[in-house]
Short mmCIF file of C-alpha atoms in Angstrom, two decimals:
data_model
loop_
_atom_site.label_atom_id
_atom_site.label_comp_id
_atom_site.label_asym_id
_atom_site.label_seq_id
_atom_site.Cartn_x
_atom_site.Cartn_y
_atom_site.Cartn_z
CA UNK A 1 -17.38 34.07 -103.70
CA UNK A 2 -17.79 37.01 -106.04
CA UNK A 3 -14.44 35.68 -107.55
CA UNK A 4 -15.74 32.62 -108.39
CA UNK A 5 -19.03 34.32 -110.02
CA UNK A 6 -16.80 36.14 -111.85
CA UNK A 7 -15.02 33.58 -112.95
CA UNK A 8 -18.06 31.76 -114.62
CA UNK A 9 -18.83 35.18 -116.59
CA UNK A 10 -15.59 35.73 -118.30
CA UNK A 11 -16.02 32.66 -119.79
CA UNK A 12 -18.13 34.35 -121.83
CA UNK A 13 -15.90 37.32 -121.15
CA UNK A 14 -17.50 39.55 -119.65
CA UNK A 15 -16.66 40.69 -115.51
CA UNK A 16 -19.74 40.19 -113.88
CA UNK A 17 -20.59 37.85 -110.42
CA UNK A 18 -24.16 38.33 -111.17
CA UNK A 19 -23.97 36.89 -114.89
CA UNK A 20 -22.25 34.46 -112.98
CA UNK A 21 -24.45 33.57 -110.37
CA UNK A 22 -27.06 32.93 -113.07
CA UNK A 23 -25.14 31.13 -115.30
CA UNK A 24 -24.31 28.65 -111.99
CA UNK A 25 -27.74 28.36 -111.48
CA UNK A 26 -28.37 27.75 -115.09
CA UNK A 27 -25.26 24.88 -114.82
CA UNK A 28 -27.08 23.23 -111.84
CA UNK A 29 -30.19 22.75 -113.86
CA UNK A 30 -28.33 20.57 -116.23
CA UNK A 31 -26.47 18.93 -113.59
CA UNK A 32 -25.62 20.07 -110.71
CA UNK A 33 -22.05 17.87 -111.32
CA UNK A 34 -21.65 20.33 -113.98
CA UNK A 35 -22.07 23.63 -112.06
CA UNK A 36 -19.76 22.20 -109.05
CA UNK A 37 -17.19 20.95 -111.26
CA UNK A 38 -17.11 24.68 -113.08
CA UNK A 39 -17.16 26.79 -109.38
CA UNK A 40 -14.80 24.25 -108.17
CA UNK A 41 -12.23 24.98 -110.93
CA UNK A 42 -12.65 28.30 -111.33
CA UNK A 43 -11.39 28.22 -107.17
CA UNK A 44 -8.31 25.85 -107.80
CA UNK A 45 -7.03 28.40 -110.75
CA UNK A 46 -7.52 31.56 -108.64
CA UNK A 47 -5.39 29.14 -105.31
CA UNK A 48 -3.39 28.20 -107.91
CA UNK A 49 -2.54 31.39 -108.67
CA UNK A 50 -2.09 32.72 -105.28
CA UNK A 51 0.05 30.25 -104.39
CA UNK A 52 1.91 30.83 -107.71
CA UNK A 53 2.27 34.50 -106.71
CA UNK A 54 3.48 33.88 -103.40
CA UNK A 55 6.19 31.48 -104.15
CA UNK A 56 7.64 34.17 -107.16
CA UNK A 57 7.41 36.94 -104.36
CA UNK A 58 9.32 34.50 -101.97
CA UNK A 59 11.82 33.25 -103.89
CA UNK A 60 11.92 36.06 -107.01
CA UNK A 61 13.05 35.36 -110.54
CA UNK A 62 9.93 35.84 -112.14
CA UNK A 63 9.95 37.08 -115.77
CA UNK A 64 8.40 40.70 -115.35
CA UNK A 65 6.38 40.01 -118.87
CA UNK A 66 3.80 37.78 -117.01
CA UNK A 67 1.35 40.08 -115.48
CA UNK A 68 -1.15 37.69 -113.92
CA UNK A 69 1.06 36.09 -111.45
CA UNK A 70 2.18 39.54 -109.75
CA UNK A 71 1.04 42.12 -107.05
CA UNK A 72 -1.95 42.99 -109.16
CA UNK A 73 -3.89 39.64 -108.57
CA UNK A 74 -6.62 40.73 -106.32
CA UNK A 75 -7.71 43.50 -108.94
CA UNK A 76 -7.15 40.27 -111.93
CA UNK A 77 -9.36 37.61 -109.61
CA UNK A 78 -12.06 39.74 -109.03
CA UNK A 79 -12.72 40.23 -111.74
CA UNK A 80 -12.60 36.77 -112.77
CA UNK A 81 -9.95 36.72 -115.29
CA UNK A 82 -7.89 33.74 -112.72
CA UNK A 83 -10.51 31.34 -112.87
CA UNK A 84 -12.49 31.27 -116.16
CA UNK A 85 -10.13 28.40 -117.72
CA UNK A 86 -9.89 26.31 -114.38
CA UNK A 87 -13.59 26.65 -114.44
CA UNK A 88 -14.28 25.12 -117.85
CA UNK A 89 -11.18 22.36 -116.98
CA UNK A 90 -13.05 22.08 -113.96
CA UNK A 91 -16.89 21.23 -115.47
CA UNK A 92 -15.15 19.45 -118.61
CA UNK A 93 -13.54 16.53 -115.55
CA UNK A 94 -17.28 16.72 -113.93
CA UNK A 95 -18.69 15.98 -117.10
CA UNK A 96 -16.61 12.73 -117.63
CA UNK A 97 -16.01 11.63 -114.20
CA UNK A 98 -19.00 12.80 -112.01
CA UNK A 99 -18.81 12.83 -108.24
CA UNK A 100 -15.51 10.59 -107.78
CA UNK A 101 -11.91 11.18 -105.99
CA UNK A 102 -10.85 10.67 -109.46
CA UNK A 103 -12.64 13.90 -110.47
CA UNK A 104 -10.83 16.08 -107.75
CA UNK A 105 -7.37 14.59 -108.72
CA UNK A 106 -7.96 15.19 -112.38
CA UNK A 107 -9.49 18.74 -111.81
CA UNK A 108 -6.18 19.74 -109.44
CA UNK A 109 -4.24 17.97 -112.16
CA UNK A 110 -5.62 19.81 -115.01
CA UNK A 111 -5.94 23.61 -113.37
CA UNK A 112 -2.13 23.22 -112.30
CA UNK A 113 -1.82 22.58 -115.59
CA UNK A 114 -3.91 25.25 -117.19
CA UNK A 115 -2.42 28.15 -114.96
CA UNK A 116 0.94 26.93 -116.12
CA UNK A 117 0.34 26.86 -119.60
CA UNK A 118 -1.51 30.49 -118.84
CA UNK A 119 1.53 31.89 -117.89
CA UNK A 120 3.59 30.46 -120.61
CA UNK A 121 0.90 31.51 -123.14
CA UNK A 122 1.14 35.05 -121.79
CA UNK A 123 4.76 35.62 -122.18
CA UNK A 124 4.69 33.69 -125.77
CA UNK A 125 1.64 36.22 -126.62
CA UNK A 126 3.29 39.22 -125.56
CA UNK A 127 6.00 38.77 -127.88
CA UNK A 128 3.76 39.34 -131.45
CA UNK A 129 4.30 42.97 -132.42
CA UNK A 130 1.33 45.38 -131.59
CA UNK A 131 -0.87 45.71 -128.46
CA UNK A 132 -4.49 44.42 -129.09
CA UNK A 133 -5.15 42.48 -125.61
CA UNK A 134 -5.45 43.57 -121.77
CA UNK A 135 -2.20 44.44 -120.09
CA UNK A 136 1.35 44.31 -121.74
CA UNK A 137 0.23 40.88 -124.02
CA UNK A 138 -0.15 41.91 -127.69
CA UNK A 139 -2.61 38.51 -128.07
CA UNK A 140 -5.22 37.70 -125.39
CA UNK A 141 -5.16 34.36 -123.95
CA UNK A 142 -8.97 33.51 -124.26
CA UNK A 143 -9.47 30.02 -123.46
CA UNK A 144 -6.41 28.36 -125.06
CA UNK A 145 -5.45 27.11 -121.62
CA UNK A 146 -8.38 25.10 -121.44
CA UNK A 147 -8.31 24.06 -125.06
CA UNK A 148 -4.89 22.78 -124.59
CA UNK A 149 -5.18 20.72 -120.76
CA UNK A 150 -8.92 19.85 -121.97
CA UNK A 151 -7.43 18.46 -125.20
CA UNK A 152 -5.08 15.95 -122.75
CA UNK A 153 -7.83 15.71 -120.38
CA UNK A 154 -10.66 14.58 -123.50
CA UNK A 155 -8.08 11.45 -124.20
CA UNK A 156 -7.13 10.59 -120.83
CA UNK A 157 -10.65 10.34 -119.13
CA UNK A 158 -13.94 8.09 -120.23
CA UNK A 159 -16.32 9.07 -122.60
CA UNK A 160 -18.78 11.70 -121.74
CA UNK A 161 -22.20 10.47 -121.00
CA UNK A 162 -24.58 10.62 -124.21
CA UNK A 163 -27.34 14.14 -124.02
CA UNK A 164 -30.92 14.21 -124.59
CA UNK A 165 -31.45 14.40 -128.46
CA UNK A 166 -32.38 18.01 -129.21
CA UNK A 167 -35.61 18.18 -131.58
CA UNK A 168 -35.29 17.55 -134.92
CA UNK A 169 -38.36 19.77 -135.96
CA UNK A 170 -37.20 21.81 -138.96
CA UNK A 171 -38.36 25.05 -136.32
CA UNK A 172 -36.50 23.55 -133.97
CA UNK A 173 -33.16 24.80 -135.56
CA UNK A 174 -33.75 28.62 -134.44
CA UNK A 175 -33.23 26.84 -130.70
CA UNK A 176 -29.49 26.45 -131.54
CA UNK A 177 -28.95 29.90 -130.95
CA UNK A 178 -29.97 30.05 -127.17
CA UNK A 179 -28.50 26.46 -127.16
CA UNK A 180 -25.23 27.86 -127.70
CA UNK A 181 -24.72 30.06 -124.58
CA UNK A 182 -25.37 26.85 -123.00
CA UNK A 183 -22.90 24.46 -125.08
CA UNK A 184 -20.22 27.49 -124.45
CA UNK A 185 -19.90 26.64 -120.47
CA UNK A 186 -20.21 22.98 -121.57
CA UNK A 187 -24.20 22.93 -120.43
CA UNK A 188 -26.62 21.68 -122.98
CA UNK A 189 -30.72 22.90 -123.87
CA UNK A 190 -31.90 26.16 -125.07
CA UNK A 191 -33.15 27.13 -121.69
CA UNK A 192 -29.90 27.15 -120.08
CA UNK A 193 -28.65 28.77 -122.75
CA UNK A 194 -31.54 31.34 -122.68
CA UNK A 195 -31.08 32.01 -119.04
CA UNK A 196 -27.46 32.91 -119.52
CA UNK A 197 -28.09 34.96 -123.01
CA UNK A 198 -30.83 36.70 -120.40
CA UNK A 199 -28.43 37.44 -118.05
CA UNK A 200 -25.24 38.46 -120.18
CA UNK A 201 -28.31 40.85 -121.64
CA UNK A 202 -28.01 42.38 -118.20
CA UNK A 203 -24.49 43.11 -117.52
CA UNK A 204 -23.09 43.68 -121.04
CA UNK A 205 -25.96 44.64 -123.81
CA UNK A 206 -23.56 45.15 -126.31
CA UNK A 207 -21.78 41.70 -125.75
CA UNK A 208 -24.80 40.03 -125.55
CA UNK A 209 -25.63 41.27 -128.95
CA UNK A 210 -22.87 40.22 -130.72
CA UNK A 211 -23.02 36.97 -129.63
CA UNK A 212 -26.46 36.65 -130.40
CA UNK A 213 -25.74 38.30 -133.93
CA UNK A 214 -22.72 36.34 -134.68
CA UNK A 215 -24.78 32.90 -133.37
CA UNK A 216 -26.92 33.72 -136.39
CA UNK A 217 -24.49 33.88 -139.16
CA UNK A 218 -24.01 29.84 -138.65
CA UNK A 219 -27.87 29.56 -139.65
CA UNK A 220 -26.29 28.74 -143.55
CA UNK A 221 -24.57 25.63 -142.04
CA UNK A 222 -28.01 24.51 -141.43
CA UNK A 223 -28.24 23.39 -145.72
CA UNK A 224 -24.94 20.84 -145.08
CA UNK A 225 -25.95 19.27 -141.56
CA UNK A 226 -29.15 17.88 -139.91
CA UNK A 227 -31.38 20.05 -137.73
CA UNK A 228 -30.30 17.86 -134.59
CA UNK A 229 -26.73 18.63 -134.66
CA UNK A 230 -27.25 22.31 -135.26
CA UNK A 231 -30.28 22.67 -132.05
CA UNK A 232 -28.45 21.46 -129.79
CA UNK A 233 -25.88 24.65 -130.23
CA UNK A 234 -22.54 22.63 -131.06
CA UNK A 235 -22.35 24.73 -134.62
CA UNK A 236 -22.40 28.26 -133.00
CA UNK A 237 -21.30 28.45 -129.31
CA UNK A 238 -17.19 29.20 -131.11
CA UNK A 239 -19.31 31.65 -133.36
CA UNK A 240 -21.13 33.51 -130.37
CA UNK A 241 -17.80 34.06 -128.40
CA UNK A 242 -15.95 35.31 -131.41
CA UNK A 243 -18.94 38.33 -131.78
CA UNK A 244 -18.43 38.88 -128.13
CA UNK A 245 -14.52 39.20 -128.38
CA UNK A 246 -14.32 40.92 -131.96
CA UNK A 247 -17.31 43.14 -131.89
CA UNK A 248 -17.30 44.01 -127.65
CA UNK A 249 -14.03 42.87 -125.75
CA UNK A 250 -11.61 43.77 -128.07
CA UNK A 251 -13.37 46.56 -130.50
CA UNK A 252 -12.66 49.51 -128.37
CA UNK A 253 -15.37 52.42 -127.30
CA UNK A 254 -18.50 51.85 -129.10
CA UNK A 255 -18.07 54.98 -131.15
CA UNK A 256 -14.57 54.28 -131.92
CA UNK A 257 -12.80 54.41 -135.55
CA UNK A 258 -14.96 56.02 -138.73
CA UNK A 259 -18.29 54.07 -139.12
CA UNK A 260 -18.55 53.12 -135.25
CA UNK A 261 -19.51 49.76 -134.56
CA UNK A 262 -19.93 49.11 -138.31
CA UNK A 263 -15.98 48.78 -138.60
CA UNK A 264 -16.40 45.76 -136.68
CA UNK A 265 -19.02 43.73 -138.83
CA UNK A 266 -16.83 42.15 -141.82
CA UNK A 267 -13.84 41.08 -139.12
CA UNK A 268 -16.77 39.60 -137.50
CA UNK A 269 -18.09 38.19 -140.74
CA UNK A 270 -15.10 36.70 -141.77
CA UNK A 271 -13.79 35.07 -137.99
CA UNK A 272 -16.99 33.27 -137.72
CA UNK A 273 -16.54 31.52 -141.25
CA UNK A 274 -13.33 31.23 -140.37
CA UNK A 275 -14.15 29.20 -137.15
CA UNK A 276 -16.69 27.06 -138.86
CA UNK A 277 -13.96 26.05 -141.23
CA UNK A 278 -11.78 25.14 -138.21
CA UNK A 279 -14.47 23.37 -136.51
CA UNK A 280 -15.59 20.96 -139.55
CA UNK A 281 -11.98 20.35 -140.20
CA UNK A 282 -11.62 19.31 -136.44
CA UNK A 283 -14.60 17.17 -136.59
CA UNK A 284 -13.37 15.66 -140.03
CA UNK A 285 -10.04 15.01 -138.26
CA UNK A 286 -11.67 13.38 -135.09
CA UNK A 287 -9.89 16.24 -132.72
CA UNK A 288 -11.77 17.32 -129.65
CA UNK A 289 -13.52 20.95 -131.21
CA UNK A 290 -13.75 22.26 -127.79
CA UNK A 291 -13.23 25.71 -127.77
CA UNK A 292 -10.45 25.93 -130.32
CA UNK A 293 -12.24 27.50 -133.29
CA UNK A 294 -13.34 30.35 -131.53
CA UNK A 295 -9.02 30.85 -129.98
CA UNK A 296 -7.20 30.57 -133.47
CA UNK A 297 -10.45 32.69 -135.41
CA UNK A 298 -9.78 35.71 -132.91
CA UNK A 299 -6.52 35.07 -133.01
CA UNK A 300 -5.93 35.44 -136.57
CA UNK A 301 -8.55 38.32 -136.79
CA UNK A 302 -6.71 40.61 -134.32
CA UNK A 303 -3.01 39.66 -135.39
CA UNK A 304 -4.81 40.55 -138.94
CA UNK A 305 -6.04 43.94 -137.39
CA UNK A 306 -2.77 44.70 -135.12
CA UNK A 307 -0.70 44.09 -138.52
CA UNK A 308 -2.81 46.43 -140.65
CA UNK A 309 -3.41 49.38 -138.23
CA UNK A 310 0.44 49.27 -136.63
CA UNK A 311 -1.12 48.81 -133.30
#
C-alpha cells in the first residue's frame, strides 16, 4: 500500500506515502472516481512492471540501459517511481469514463502502454550526452509516459464532464495557486490543492517552495486571460512542477554550486515562461496541454544545463 502512496507523491515528485495518503484523500473529495482511478493505476504500472521484470529475468535479452525493469524494482516501487504515470493514466480514464468495465479496460490498456513507452523513453533518454537524471539516464522521464498514452487516451474516450466554474472575483485569481496542486493530479478547487501544497509542505519544504514560488511567476498571464481560467489553476500546475524539478529534484544539495540555491532562480525563470509559451501554443493548436509543458520546459532547461557545465 505504501507503494501506491508513493506513487501518488512522485507525481509531484517527491517519495513520500504520507504526501500520498493526503493527496488520495484530497482526490476523493473531488470524486472519489478520481482518487480510485489514480491508486488503481498507479497498482497496474507497478504489476506491470513486475510482470515485465519477471518475464526479462525468465527469458533474458533485456537491454542492460533500462534500469527500471531489473533486480532493483522493489527499492524503484517503493518509492513510487513505478506507478506515478499509471496513476495519472489511471485518474485521466476515471475522469472520462467513471465507474464502467470500459474504464478498467482502458486503464489496463493505457498503463501497458505507459510502462512500455517508459522503458523505451529511458533507453532513448540515456543516450543525450551528460548525466542530469536518477540512475544511468542523462534525461529524466517525468511524466512523458502519461503525456504521450493520455494524449491517445484524450481522443479515444468521451469528453470529460464540465467543472464547477471557479470565481471570477478579481481576488479570486490568488486561488489559482493552491488550485494548481490540485489541477496537477487532475483534481480541481483550491482546497484540494491546498491540502496537497499542505502536505508536500511536510515531506519536502524545499519542493514545496518552489512550486509555490514558481506557481507565482504565471500571476503576469493574469493581464491576457480572464480571472476564471487562471483560478481554477490550469495556467500554473506545468509551472509549479517545473520549480519542483529545476529548483529541488534536479538542483543538487541545497548549498551546491557558488550562490546556493540562487543558481537555480533564472533556469527557473526562464522554464516557466518557457512552458507558458508551450501551453498557449497547445491551446491555440487545440492539442490536449496535459502535462506536456512542464516535460519539454525541464527538458530543454537541463539538456541546456548538462550542455553548458559538461555534466
Amino acid at each position: 500500500m505504501t507503494s501506491l502512496l508513493a506513487s501518488l507523491s512522485q507525481i509531484y515528485l517527491v517519495a513520500s506515502w504520507r504526501a500520498g495518503l493526503v493527496i488520495a484523500l484530497a482526490l476523493a473529495l473531488v470524486s472519489p472516481a478520481l482518487a480510485a482511478g489514480a491508486l488503481g493505476g498507479a497498482a497496474l504500472g507497478i504489476g506491470c512492471f513486475l510482470v515485465f521484470s519477471r518475464v526479462r529475468r525468465r527469458w533474458g535479452g533485456a537491454a542492460p540501459s533500462v534500469t527500471l525493469i531489473d533486480a532493483q524494482l522493489s527499492p524503484q516501487a517503493r518509492a513510487g517511481l513505478l506507478g506515478y504515470n499509471g496513476a495519472l493514466i489511471g485518474a485521466l480514464v476515471m475522469s472520462r469514463c467513471g465507474w464502467s468495465v470500459a474504464a478498467l479496460g482502458w486503464s489496463l490498456l493505457g498503463v501497458l502502454g505507459g510502462v512500455s513507452v517508459h522503458a523505451l523513453l529511458e533507453r532513448s533518454l540515456g543516450r543525450f550526452p551528460g548525466n542530469l537524471g536518477s540512475g544511468n539516464a542523462a534525461l529524466p522521464v517525468l511524466t512523458a509516459p502519461f503525456c504521450l498514452v493520455g494524449t491517445a487516451l484524450v481522443v479515444l474516450l468521451p469528453p470529460q464532464a464540465g467543472t464547477p466554474v471557479p470565481c471570477v472575483a478579481p481576488g479570486c485569481a490568488f486561488l489559482g495557486i493552491p488550485a494548481a496542486f490540485a489541477q496537477v493530479s487532475l483534481g480541481s478547487g483550491w482546497l484540494a490543492g491546498l491540502s496537497i501544497l499542505a502536505a508536500l509542505a511536510s515531506a519536502a519544504p524545499r519542493a514545496a517552495a518552489w512550486g509555490v514560488g514558481a506557481a507565482v511567476l504565471t500571476l503576469p498571464v493574469l493581464f491576457l486571460i480572464p480571472v476564471a481560467d487562471f483560478a481554477g489553476g490550469a495556467w500554473s500546475y506545468c509551472a509549479a512542477l517545473v520549480g519542483i524539478a529545476l529548483g529541488a529534484t534536479f538542483a543538487g544539495e541545497p548549498d551546491e554550486g557558488a550562490g546556493g540555491w540562487r543558481h537555480r532562480v533564472i533556469p527557473v525563470i526562464a522554464a516557466v515562461a518557457f512552458a507558458l509559451l508551450i501551453q498557449a501554443a497547445f491551446l491555440w493548436a487545440g492539442w490536449p496541454v496535459l502535462t506536456w509543458p512542464f516535460v519539454l520546459s525541464t527538458w530543454v532547461a537541463l539538456a541546456v544545463e548538462g550542455l553548458r557545465y559538461g555534466r
